Coordinates of C-alpha atoms in Angstrom, one line a residue:
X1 CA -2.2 26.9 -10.1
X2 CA 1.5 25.5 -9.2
X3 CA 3.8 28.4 -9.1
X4 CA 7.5 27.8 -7.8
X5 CA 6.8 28.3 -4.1
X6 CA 4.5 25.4 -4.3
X7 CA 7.0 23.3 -6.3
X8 CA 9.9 23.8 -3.3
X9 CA 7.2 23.4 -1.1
X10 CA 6.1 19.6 -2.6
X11 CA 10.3 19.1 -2.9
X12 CA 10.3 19.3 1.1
X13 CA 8.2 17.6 2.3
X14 CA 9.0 14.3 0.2
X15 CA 12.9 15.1 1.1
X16 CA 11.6 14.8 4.5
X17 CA 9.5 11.9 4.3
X18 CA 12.6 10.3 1.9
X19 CA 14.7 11.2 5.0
X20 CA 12.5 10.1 7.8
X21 CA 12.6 6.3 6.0
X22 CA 16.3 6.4 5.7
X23 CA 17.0 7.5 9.0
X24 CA 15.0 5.0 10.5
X25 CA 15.6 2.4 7.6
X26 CA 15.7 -0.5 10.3
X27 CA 12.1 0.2 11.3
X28 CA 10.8 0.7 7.9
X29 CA 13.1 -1.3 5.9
X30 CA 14.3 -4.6 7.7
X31 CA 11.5 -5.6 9.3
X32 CA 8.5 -6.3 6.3
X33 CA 12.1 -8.0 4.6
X34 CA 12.3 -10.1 7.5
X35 CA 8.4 -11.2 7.5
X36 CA 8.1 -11.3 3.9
X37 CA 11.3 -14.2 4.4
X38 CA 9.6 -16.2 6.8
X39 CA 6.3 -16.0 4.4
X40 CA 8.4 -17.4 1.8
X41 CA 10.1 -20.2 3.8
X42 CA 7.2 -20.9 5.5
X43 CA 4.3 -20.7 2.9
X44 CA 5.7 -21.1 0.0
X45 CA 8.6 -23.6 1.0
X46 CA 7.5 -25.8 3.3
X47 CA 3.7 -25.6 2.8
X48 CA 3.9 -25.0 -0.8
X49 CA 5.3 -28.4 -1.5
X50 CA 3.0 -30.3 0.0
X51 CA 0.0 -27.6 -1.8
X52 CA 1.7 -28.6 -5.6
X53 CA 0.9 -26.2 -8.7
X54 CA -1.8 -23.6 -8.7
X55 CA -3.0 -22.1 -11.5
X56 CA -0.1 -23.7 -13.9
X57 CA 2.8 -22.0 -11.2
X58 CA 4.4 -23.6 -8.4
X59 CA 2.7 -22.8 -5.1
X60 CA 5.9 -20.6 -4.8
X61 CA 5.1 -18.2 -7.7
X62 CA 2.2 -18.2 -7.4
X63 CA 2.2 -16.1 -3.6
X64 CA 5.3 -14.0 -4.8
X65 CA 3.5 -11.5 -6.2
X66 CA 0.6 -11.1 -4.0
X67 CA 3.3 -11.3 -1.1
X68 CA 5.2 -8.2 -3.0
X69 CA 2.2 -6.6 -2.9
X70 CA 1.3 -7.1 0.5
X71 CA 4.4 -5.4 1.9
X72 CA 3.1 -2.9 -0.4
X73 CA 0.0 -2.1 1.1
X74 CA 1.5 -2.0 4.6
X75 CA 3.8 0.1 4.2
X76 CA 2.4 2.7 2.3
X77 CA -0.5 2.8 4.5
X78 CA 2.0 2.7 7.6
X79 CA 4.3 5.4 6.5
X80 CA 1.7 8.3 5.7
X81 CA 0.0 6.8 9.2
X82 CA 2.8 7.4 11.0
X83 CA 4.9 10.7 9.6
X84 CA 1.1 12.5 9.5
X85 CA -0.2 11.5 12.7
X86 CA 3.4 12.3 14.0
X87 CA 3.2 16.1 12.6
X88 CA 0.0 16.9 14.9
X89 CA 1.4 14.7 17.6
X90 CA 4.2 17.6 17.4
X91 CA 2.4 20.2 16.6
X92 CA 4.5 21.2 13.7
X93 CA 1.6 20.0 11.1
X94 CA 0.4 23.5 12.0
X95 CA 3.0 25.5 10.5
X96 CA 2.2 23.8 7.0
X97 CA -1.6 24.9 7.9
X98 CA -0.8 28.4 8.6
X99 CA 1.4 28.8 5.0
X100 CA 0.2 29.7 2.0
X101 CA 1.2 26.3 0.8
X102 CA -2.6 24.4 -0.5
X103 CA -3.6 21.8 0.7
X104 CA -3.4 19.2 -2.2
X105 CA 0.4 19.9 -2.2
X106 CA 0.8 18.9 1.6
X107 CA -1.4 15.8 0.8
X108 CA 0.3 15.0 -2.2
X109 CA 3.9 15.2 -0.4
X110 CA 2.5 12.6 2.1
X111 CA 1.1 10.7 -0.8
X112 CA 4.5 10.7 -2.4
X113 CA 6.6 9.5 1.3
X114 CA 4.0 6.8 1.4
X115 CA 4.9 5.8 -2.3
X116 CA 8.6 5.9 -1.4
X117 CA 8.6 3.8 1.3
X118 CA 6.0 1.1 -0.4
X119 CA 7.7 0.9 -3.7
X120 CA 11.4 0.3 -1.6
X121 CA 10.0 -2.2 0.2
X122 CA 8.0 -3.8 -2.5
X123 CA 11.4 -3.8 -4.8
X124 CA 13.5 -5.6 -1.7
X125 CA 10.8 -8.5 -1.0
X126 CA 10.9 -8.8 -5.0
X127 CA 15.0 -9.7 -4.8
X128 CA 14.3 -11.8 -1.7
X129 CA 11.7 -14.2 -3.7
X130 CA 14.2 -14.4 -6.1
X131 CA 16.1 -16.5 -4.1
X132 CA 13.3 -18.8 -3.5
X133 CA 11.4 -18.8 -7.4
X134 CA 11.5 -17.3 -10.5
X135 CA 9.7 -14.4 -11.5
X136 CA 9.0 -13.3 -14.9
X137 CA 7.5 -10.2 -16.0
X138 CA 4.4 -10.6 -18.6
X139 CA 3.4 -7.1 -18.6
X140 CA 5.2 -4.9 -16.8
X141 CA 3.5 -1.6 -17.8
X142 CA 0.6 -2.8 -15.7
X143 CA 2.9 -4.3 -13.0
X144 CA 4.6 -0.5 -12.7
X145 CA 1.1 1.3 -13.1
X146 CA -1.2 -1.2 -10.4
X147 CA 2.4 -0.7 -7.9
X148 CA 2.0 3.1 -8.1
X149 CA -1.5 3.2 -8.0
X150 CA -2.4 0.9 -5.0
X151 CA 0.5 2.5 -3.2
X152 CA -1.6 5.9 -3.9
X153 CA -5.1 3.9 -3.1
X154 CA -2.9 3.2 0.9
X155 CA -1.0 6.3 1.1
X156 CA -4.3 8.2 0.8
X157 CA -6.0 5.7 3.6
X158 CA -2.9 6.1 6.1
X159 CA -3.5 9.8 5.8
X160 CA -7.6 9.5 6.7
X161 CA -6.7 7.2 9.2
X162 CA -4.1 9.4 10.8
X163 CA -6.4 12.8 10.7
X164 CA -9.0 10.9 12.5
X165 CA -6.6 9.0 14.9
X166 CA -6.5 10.2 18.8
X167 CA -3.9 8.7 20.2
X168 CA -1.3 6.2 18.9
X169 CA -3.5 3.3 19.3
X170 CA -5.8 4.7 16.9
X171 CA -3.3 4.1 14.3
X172 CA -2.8 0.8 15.2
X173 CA -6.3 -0.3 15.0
X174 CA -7.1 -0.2 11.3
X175 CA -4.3 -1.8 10.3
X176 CA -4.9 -4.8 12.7
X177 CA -8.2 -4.9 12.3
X178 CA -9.2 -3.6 8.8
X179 CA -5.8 -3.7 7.1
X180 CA -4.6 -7.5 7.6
X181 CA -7.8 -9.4 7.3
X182 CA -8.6 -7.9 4.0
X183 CA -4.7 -8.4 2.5
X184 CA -5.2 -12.0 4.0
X185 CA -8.3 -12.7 1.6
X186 CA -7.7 -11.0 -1.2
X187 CA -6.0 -13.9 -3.1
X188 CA -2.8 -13.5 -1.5
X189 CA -2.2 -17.5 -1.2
X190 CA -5.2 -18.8 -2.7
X191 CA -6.9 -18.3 -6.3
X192 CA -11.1 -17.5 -5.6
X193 CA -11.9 -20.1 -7.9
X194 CA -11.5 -22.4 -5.7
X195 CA -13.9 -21.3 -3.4
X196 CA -17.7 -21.8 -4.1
X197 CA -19.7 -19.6 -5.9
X198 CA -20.9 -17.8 -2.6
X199 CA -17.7 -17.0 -1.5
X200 CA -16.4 -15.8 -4.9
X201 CA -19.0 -13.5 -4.7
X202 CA -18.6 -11.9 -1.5
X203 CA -14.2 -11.7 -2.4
X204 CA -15.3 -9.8 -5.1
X205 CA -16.0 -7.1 -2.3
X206 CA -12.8 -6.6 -1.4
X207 CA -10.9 -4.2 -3.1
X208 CA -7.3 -5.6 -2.1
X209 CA -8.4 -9.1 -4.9
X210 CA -8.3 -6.6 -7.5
X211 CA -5.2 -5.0 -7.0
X212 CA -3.1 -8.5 -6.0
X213 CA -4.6 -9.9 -8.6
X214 CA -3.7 -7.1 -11.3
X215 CA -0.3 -7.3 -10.2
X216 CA -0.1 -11.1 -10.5
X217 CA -1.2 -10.9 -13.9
X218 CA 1.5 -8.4 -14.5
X219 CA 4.0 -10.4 -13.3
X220 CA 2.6 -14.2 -14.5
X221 CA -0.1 -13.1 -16.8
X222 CA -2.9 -14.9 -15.0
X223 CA -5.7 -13.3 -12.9
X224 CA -9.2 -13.9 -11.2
X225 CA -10.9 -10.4 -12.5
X226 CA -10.6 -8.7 -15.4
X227 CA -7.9 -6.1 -15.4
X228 CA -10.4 -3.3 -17.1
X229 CA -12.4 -4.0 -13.7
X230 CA -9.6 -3.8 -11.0
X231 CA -8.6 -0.2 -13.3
X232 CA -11.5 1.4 -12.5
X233 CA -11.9 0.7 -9.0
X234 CA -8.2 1.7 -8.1
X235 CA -8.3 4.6 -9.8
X236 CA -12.1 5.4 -8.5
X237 CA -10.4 4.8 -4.6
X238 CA -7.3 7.0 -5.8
X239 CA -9.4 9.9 -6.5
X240 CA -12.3 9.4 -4.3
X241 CA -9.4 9.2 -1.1
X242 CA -7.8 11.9 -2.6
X243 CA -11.0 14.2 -2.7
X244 CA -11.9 12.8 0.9
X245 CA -8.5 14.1 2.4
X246 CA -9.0 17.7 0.7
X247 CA -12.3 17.9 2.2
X248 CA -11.2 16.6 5.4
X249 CA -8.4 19.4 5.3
X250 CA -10.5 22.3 4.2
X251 CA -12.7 21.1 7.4
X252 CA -9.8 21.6 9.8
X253 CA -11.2 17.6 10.7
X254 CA -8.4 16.1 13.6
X255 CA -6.7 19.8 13.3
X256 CA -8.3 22.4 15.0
X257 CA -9.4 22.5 19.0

């Protein structure tokens, strides 16, 4: 049960994490901007003219939202990856331990720094394709809902990744590895329907399609899945991660000697 010491307790830790992105706001902020631009020039101006329409958009708008998304999923994932791997890099993750705060309100304070930072990022890269394409929004209920819940699905990830990391490589390596090859085929720049059957099939493993592809349709109404399907399996990976991390903290896993 939530009594008042766990609601002050959930207030500060997100005022931290809110702090530790604005303090650092040209780490967190200005660099995905800065990408996301030369994506846009790049892909969608220069290549996209050559490319034409896809799926009745302009190469242009069609990316946009799978690009917003993107900078979604990075940062989310990066900021929980950092701040919590940070805490038992300084040893102050064990004062939280030792309180009678629970355990779901520390992981939900992460949760809700990783939110911040995705969704601030996600909203600038939004105004910067602006300046490139328009944008309309179709349904923006399930825009705002497949936003909050795959920056949830990452938030959740960073922290796994950061209770198991050793070092500060071990951050690194899942994002590099894991992270960016899956973004990079999930129907960011492409639609699966142009690949054959095969290869349709096996995209339909990865669970970044659904949520780039909900959001697309959110923002142009057009998707590659059915939007039924890609709420299931985000919400299924929100509270599956979310279960994980408890378990993981009850266990002491990455936090004991």
């Amino acid at each position: 049960m939530i009594n008042r010491n766990h609601v002050v307790a959930l207030q500060t830790i997100v005022a931290r994490e809110f702090r530790r992105v604005r303090r650092i706001w040209i780490q967190t902020i200005v660099p995905p901007a800065i990408t996301m631009t030369l994506y846009f020039i790049i892909f969608g101006n220069l290549i996209g003219k050559r490319i034409g329409e896809m799926d009745g958009f302009t190469y242009m708008q069609f990316i946009a939202p799978g690009l917003i998304m993107m900078s979604i999923i990075s940062n989310s994932y990066g900021n929980v990856v950092s701040s919590f791997f940070g805490s038992r890099f300084g040893k102050y993750v064990e004062e939280m331990l030792v309180s009678p705060m629970p355990n779901y309100i520390m992981l939900i304070g992460y949760m809700a720094g990783g939110l911040i930072r995705g969704v601030t990022v996600g909203i600038l890269v939004a105004l910067i394709a602006l300046f490139f394409t328009d944008l309309r929004l179709e349904h923006p209920w399930i825009m705002l809902s497949i936003v909050a819940l795959t920056s949830m699905v990452f938030s959740l990830a960073g922290f796994v990744n950061a209770i198991y990391a050793k070092n500060f490589d071990g951050i690194s390596i899942i994002p590099t590895f894991v992270l960016t090859p899956l973004t990079y085929l999930g129907g960011v720049f492409y639609s699966i329907s142009l690949l054959p059957e095969f290869w349709q099939t096996v995209s339909r493993a990865n669970p970044i399609l659904y949520m780039v592809n909900a959001f697309r349709y959110g923002i142009l109404g057009v998707s590659d899945i059915q939007i039924q399907t890609a709420y299931i399996i985000i919400i299924a990976f929100v509270i599956g991660l979310f279960i994980f991390n408890l378990h993981l903290l009850r266990r002491g896993v990455g936090l004991r000697p």
